[in-house]
mmCIF file of C-alpha atoms in Angstrom:
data_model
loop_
_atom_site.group_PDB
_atom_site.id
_atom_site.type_symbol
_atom_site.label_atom_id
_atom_site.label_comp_id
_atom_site.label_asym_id
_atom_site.label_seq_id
_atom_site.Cartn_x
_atom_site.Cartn_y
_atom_site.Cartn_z
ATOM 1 C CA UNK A 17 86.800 118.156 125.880
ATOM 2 C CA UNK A 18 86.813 120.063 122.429
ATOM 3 C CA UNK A 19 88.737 123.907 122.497
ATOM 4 C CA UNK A 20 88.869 126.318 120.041
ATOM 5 C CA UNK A 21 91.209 129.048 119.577
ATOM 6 C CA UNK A 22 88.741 130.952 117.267
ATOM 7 C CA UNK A 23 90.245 134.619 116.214
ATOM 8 C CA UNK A 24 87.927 137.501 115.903
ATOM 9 C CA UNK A 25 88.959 140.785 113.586
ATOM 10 C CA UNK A 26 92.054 142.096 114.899
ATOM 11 C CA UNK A 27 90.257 144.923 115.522
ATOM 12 C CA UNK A 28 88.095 143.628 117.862
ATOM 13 C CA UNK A 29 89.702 141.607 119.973
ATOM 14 C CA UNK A 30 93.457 141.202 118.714
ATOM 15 C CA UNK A 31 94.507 138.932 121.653
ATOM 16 C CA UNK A 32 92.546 135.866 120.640
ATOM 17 C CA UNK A 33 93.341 136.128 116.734
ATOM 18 C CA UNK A 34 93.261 137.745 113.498
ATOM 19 C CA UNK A 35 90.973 137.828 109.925
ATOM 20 C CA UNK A 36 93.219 135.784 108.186
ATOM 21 C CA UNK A 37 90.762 133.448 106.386
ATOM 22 C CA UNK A 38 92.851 130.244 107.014
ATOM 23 C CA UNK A 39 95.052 128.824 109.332
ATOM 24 C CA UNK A 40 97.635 126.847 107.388
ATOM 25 C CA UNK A 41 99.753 124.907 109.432
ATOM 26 C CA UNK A 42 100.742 124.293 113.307
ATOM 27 C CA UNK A 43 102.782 122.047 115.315
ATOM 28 C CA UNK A 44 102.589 121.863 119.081
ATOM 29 C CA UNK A 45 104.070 120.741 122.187
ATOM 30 C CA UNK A 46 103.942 120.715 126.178
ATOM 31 C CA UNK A 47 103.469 124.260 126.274
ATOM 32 C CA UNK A 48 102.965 125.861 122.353
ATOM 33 C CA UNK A 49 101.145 126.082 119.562
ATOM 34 C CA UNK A 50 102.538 127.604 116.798
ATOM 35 C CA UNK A 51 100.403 128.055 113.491
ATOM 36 C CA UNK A 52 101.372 129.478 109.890
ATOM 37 C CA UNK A 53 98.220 131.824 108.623
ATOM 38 C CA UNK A 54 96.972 133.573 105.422
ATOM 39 C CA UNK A 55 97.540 137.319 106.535
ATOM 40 C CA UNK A 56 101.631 136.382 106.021
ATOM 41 C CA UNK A 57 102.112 135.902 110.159
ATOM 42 C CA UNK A 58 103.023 133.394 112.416
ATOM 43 C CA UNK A 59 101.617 133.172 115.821
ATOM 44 C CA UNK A 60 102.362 131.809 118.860
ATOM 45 C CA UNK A 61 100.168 130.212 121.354
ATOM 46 C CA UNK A 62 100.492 129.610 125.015
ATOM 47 C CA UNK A 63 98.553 126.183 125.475
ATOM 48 C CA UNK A 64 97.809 126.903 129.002
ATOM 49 C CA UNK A 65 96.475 130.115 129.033
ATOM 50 C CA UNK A 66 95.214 129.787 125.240
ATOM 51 C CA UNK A 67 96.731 133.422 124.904
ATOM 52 C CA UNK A 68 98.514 134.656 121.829
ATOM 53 C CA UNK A 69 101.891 135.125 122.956
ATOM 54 C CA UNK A 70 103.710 136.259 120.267
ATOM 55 C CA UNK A 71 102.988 137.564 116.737
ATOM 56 C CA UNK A 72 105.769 136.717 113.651
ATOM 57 C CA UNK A 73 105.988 139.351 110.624
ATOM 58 C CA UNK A 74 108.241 139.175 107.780
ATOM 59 C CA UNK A 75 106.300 136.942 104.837
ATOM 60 C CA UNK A 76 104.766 139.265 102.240
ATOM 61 C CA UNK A 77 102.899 135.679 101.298
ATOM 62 C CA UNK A 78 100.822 133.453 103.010
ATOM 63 C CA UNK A 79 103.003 131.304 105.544
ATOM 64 C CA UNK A 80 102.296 127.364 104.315
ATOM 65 C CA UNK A 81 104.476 125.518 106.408
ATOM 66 C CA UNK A 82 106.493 125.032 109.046
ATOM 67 C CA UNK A 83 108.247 123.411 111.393
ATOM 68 C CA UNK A 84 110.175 124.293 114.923
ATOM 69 C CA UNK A 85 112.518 122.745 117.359
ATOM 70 C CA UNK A 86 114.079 123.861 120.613
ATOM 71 C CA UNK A 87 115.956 126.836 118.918
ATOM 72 C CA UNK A 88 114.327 127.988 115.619
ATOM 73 C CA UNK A 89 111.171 127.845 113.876
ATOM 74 C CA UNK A 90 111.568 127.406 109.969
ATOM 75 C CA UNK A 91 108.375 128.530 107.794
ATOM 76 C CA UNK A 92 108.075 128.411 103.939
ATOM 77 C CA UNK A 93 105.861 130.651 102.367
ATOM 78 C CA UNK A 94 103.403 131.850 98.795
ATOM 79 C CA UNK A 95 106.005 134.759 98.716
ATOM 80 C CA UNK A 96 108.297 131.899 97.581
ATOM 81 C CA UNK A 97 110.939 132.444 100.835
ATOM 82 C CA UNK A 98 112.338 130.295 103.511
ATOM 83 C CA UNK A 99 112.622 132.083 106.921
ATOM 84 C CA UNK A 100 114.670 131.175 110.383
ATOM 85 C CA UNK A 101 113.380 132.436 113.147
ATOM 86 C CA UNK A 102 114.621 132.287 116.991
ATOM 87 C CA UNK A 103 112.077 130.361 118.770
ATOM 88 C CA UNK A 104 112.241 132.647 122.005
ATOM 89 C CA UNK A 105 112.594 136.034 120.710
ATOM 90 C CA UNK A 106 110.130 135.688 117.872
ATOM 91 C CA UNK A 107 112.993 137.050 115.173
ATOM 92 C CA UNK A 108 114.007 136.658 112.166
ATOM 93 C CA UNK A 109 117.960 135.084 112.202
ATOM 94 C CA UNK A 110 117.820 134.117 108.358
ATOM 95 C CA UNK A 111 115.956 134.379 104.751
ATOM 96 C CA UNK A 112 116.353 131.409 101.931
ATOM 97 C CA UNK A 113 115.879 132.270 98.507
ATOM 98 C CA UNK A 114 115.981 128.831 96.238
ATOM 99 C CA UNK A 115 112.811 128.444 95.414
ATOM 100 C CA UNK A 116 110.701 130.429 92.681
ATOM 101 C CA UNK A 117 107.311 130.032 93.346
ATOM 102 C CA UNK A 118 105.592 128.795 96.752
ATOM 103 C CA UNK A 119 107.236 127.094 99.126
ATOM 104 C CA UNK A 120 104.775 124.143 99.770
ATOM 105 C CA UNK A 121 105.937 122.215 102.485
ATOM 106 C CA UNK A 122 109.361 121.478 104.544
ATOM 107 C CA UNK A 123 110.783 119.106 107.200
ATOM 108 C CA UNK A 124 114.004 119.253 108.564
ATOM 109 C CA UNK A 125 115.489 116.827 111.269
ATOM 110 C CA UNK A 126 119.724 115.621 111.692
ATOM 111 C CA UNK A 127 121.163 118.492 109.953
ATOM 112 C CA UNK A 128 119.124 118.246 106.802
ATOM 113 C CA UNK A 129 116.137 120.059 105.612
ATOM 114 C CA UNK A 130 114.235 119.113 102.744
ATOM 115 C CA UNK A 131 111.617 121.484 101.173
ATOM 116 C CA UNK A 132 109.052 121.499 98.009
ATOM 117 C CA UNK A 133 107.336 124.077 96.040
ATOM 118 C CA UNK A 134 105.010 124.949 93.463
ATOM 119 C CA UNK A 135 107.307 125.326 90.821
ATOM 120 C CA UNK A 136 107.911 121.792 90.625
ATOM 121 C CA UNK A 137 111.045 120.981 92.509
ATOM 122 C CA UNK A 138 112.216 119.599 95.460
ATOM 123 C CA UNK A 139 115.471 121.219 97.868
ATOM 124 C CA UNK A 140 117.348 119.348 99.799
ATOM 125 C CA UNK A 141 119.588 122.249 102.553
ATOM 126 C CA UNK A 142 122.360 120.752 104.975
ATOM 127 C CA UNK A 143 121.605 122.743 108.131
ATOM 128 C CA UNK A 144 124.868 123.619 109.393
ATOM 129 C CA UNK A 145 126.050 124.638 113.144
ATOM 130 C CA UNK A 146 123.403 127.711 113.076
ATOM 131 C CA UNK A 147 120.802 129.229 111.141
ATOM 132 C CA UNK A 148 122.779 131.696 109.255
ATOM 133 C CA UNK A 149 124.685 127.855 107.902
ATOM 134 C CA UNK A 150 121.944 126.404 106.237
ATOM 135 C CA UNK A 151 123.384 126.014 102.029
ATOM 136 C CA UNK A 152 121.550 124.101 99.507
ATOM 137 C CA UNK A 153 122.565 120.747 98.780
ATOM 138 C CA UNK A 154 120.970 119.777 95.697
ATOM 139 C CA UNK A 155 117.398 120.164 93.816
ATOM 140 C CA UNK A 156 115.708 117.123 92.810
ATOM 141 C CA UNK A 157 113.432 117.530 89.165
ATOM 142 C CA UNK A 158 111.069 114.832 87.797
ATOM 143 C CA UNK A 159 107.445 115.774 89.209
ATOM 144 C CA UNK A 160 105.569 117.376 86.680
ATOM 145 C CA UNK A 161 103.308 119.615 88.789
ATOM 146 C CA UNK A 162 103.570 121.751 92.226
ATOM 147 C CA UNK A 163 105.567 119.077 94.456
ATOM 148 C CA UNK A 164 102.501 119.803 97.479
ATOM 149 C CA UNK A 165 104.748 117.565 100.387
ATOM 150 C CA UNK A 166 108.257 115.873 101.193
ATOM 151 C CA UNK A 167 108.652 113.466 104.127
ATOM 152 C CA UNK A 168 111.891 112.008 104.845
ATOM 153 C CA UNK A 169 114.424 109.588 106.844
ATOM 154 C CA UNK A 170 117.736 108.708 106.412
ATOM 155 C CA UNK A 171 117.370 106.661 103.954
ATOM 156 C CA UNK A 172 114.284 108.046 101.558
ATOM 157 C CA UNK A 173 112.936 111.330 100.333
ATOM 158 C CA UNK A 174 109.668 111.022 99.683
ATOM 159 C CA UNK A 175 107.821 113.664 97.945
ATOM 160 C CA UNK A 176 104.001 114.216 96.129
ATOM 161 C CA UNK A 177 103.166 116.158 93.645
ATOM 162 C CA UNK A 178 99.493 117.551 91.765
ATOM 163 C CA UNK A 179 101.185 115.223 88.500
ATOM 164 C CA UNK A 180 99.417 111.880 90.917
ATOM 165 C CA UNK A 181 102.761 110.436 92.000
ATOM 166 C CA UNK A 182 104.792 109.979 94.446
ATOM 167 C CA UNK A 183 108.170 109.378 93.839
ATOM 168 C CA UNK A 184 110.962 107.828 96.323
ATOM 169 C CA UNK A 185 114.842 109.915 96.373
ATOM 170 C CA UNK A 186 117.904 108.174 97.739
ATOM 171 C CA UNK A 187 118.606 110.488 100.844
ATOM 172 C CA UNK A 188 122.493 110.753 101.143
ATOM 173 C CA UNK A 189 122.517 110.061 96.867
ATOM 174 C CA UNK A 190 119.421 112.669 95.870
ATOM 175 C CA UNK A 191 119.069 109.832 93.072
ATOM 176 C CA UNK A 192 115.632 108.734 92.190
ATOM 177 C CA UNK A 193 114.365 105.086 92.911
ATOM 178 C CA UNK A 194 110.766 105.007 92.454
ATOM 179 C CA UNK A 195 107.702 105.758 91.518
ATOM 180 C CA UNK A 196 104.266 104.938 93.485
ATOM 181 C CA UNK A 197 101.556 105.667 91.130
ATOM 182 C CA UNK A 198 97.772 104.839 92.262
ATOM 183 C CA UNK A 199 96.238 107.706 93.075
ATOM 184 C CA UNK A 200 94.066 109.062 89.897
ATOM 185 C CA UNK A 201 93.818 113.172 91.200
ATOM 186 C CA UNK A 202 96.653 115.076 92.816
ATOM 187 C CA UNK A 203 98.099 114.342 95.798
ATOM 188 C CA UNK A 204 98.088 116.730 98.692
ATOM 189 C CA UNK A 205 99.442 115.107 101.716
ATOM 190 C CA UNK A 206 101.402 111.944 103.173
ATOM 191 C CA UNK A 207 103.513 110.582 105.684
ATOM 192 C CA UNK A 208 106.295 108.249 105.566
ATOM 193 C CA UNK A 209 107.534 106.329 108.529
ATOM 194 C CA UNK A 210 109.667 102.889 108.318
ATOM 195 C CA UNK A 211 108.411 101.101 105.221
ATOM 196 C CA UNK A 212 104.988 102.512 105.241
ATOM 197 C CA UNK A 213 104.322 105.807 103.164
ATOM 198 C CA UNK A 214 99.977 107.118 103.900
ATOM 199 C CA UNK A 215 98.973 109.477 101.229
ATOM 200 C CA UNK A 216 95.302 111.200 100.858
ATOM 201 C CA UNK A 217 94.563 112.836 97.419
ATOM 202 C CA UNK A 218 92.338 115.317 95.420
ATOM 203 C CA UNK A 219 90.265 111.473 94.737
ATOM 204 C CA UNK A 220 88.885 111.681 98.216
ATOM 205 C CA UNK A 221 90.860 108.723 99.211
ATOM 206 C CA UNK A 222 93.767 107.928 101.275
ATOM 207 C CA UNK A 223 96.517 105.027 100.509
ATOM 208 C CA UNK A 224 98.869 103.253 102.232
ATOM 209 C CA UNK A 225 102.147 102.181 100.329
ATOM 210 C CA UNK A 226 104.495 99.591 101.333
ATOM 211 C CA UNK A 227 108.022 102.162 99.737
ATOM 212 C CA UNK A 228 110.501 99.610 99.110
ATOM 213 C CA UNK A 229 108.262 97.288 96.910
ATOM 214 C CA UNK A 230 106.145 99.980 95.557
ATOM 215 C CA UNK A 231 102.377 98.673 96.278
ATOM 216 C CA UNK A 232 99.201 99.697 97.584
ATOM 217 C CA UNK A 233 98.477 98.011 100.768
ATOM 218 C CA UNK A 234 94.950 99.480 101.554
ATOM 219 C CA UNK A 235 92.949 102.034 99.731
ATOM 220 C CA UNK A 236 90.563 103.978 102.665
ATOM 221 C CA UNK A 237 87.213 105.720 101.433
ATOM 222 C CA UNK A 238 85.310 107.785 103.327
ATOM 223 C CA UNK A 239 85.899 111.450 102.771
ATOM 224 C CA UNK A 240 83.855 113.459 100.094
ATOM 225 C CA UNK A 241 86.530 116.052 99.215
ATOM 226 C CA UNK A 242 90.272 116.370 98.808
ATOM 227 C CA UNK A 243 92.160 114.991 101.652
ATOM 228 C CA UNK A 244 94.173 117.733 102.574
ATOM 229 C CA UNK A 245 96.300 116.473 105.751
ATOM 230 C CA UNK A 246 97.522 112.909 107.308
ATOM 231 C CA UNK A 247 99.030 111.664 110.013
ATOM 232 C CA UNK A 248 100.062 108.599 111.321
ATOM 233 C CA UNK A 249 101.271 106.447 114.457
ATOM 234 C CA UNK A 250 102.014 103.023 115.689
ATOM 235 C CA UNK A 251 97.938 102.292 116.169
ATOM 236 C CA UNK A 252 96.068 104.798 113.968
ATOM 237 C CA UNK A 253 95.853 107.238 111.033
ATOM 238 C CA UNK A 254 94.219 110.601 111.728
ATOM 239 C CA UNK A 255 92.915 112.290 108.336
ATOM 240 C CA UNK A 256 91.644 116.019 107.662
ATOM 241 C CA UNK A 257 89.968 116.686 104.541
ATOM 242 C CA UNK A 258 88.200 119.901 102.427
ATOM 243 C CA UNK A 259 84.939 118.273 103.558
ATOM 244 C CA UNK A 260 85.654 119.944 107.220
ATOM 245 C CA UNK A 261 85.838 116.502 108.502
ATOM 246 C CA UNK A 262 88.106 114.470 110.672
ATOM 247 C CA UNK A 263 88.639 111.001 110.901
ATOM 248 C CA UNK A 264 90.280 108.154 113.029
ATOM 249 C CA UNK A 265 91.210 105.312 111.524
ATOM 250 C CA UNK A 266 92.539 101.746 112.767
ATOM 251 C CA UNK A 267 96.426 101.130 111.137
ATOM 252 C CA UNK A 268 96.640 97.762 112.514
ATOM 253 C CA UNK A 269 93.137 97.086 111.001
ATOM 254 C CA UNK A 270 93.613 99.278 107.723
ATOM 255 C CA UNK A 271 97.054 96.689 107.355
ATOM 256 C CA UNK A 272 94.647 93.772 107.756
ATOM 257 C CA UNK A 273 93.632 92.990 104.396
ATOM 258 C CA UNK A 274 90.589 90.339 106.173
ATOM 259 C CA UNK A 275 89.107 93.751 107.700
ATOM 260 C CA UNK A 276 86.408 95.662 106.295
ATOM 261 C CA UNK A 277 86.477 99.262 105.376
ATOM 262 C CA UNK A 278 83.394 99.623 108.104
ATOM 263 C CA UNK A 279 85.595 98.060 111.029
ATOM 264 C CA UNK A 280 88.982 100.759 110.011
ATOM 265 C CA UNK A 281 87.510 104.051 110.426
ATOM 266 C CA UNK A 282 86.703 104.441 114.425
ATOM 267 C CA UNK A 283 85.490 108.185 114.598
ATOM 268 C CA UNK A 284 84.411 111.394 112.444
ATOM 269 C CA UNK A 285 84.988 114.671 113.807
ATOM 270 C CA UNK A 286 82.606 117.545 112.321
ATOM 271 C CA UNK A 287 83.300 120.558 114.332
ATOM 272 C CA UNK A 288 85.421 122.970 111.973
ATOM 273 C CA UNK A 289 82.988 125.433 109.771
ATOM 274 C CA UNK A 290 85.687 124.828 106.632
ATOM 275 C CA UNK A 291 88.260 122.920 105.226
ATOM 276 C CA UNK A 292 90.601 121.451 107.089
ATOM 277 C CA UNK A 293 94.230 121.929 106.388
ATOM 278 C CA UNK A 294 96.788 120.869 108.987
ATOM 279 C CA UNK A 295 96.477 118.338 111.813
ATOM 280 C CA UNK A 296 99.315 116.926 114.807
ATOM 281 C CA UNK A 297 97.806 114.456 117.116
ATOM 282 C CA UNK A 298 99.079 112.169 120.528
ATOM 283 C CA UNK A 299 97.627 109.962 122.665
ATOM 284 C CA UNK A 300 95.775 112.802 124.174
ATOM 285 C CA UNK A 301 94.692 115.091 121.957
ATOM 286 C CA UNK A 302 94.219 116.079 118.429
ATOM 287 C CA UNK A 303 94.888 119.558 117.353
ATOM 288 C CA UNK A 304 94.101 120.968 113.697
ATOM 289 C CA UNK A 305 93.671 124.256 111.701
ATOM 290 C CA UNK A 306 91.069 125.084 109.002
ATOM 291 C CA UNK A 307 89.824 127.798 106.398
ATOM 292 C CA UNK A 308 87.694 128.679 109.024
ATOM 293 C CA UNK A 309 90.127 130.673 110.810
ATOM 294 C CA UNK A 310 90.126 128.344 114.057
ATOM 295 C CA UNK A 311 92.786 126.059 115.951
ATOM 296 C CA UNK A 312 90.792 123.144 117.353
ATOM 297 C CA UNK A 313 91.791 120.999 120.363
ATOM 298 C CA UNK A 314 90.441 117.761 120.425
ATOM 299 C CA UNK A 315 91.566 117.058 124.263
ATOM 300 C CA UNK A 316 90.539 113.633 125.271
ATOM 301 C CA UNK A 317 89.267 113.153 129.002
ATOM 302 C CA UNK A 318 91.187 110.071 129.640
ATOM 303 C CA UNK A 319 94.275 108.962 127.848
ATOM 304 C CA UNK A 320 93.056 105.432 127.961
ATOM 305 C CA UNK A 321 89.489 106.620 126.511
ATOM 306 C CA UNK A 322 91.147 108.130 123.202
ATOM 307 C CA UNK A 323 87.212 107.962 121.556
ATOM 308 C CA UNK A 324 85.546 109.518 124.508
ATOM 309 C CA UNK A 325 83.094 111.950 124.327
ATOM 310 C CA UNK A 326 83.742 115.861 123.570
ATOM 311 C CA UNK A 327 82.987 118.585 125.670
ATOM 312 C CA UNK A 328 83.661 122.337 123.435
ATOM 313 C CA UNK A 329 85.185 125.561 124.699
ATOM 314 C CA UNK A 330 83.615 128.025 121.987
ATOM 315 C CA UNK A 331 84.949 131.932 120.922
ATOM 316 C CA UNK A 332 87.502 133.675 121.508
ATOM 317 C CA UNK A 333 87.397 133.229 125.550
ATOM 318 C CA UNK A 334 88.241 130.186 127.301
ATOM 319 C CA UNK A 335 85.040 131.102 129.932
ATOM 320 C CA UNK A 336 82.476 129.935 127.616
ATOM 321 C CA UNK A 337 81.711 126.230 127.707
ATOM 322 C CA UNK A 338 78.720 124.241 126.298
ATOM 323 C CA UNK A 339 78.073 120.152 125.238
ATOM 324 C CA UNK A 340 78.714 118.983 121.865
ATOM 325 C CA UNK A 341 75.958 116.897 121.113
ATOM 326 C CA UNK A 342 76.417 114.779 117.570
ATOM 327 C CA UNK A 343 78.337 114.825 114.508
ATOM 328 C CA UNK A 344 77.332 116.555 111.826
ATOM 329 C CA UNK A 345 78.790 117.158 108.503
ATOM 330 C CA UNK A 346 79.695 121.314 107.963
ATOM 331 C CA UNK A 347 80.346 122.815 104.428
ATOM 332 C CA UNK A 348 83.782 124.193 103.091
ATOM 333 C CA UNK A 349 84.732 127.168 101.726
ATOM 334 C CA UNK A 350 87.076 128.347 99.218
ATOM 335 C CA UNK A 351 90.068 126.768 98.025
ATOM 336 C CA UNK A 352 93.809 127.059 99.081
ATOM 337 C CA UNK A 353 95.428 129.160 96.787
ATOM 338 C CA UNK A 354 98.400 127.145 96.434
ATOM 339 C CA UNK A 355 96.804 124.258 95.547
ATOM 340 C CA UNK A 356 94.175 125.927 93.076
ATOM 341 C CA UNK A 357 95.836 124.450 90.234
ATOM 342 C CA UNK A 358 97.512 121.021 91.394
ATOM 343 C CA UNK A 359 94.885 119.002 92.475
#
């Protein structure tokens, strides 16, 4: 079954939404979503009742990323701030001021957070006991455009810029390694996991790297616009792009260099009305945000049928339900501000 969380003017019916003209980012768990949005809020949903719960203020910009854990929620923001907030109350606990232009993108995981911005550079924050701990380690220079996303382990910082690289950091030395260079527009997204880094770019194409050698493994076509997020597990990639289009692809097959590009991609998902900008997916379910002011569940009726048919839970009220019948391609709208001029 398909469900949308699509918000109305607040005006109207404040409980399912807002008139933000984008959801930017969300991550999700057993009970929560949580999504970043254009009108400067957070909000929180309850995934069982599909009810907004709570309702974050404090960005005077657009709220562009974010992550959460147990305790806090981090977000990173156009207004060029880093904020902490407590996960149960909904408050703010802490403000970061490094970075002087858009915050981009941030992860954080072991006591280090590592975030990215428009003007160019890369953070890297040691996380402390609380929130009120977290200090700035060191900033990284060498892209030559808005740094758009940062992934990272204990060993590598990876990070991608709107300058069409992608450049590899020593974590524990915040040296530089590498470069991966391939891509021939800006890059907007990627992943890194083990030795595998999965980019998707302004070229409409998404790449997978092997990072310690520095090569392209498999270039995937497909998309008609910028790909704008990707994700990645042990069996498949999962791509969102500006065309308002999802797609599944096959990793094992994509790493199979006697496959076809026809066998690799497994499904296309057309139901978001605009670009699509953030995406987490499971065995069960996809879940992804768009221009089109929407949160889209992608709930799958069997977990051993992950490509079975949709059924979609339209508006604002979870009574409504109707068949999806198709897929069919649905146009964008404008662009993401903070990416207007890096890819």
């Amino acid at each position: 079954k398909l469900i949308k969380l699509q918000p109305v003017s607040s005006g109207i019916n404040a409980e399912y939404g807002h008139d933000s003209k984008g959801v930017y980012c969300l991550q999700y768990d057993d009970e929560k979503i949580v999504s970043g949005l254009r009108d400067n809020t957070i909000k929180i949903w309850d995934l069982r009742t599909l009810k907004n719960t709570k309702t974050l203020t404090g960005h005077t910009g657009s709220v562009l990323c974010m992550q959460y854990n147990e305790d806090i929620i981090i977000t990173g923001s156009s207004d060029a701030s880093i904020r902490v907030w407590d996960v149960r109350t909904g408050e703010q606990v802490s403000m970061l001021i490094h970075h002087c232009d858009a915050v981009l993108h941030l992860r954080f995981q072991d006591g280090l957070m590592v975030s990215c911005s428009k003007d160019r550079t890369i953070a890297v924050w040691t996380m402390g006991n609380s929130p009120q701990s977290i200090v700035m380690k060191h900033a990284l220079v060498g892209h030559r455009a808005a740094v758009n996303v940062v992934d990272f382990d204990k060993k590598y910082i990876v990070s991608a810029s709107g300058d069409r690289t992608i450049k590899v950091w020593g974590t524990e030395s915040c040296e530089f390694v590498r470069t991966l260079s391939g891509h021939t527009r800006g890059i907007a997204c990627l992943q890194y996991h083990g030795n595998l880094v999965v980019s998707g770019s302004s070229d409409c194409t998404i790449k997978l790297w092997d990072v310690e050698v520095g090569v392209i493994l498999r270039s995937l076509e497909g998309h008609d616009e910028l790909v704008r997020c990707i994700r990645f597990d042990a069996h498949r990639i999962v791509s969102g792009a500006y065309d308002g289009r999802i797609k599944v692809w096959d990793l094992k097959a994509a790493l199979d260099p006697r496959c076809s590009l026809n066998s690799i991609c497994v499904r296309t998902i057309s139901e978001h009305k605009g670009r699509v900008f953030r995406l987490q997916f499971d065995e069960f379910q996809i879940v992804s945000s768009s221009h089109d002011d929407t949160i889209v569940i992608f709930d799958f009726l069997s977990p051993h049928d992950y490509y079975s048919d949709f059924k979609c839970l339209h508006g604002g009220s979870p009574a409504l339900i109707s068949e999806c019948s198709g897929l069919s391609r649905l146009d964008s709208a404008n662009s993401l501000d903070s990416l207007d001029s890096t890819c």
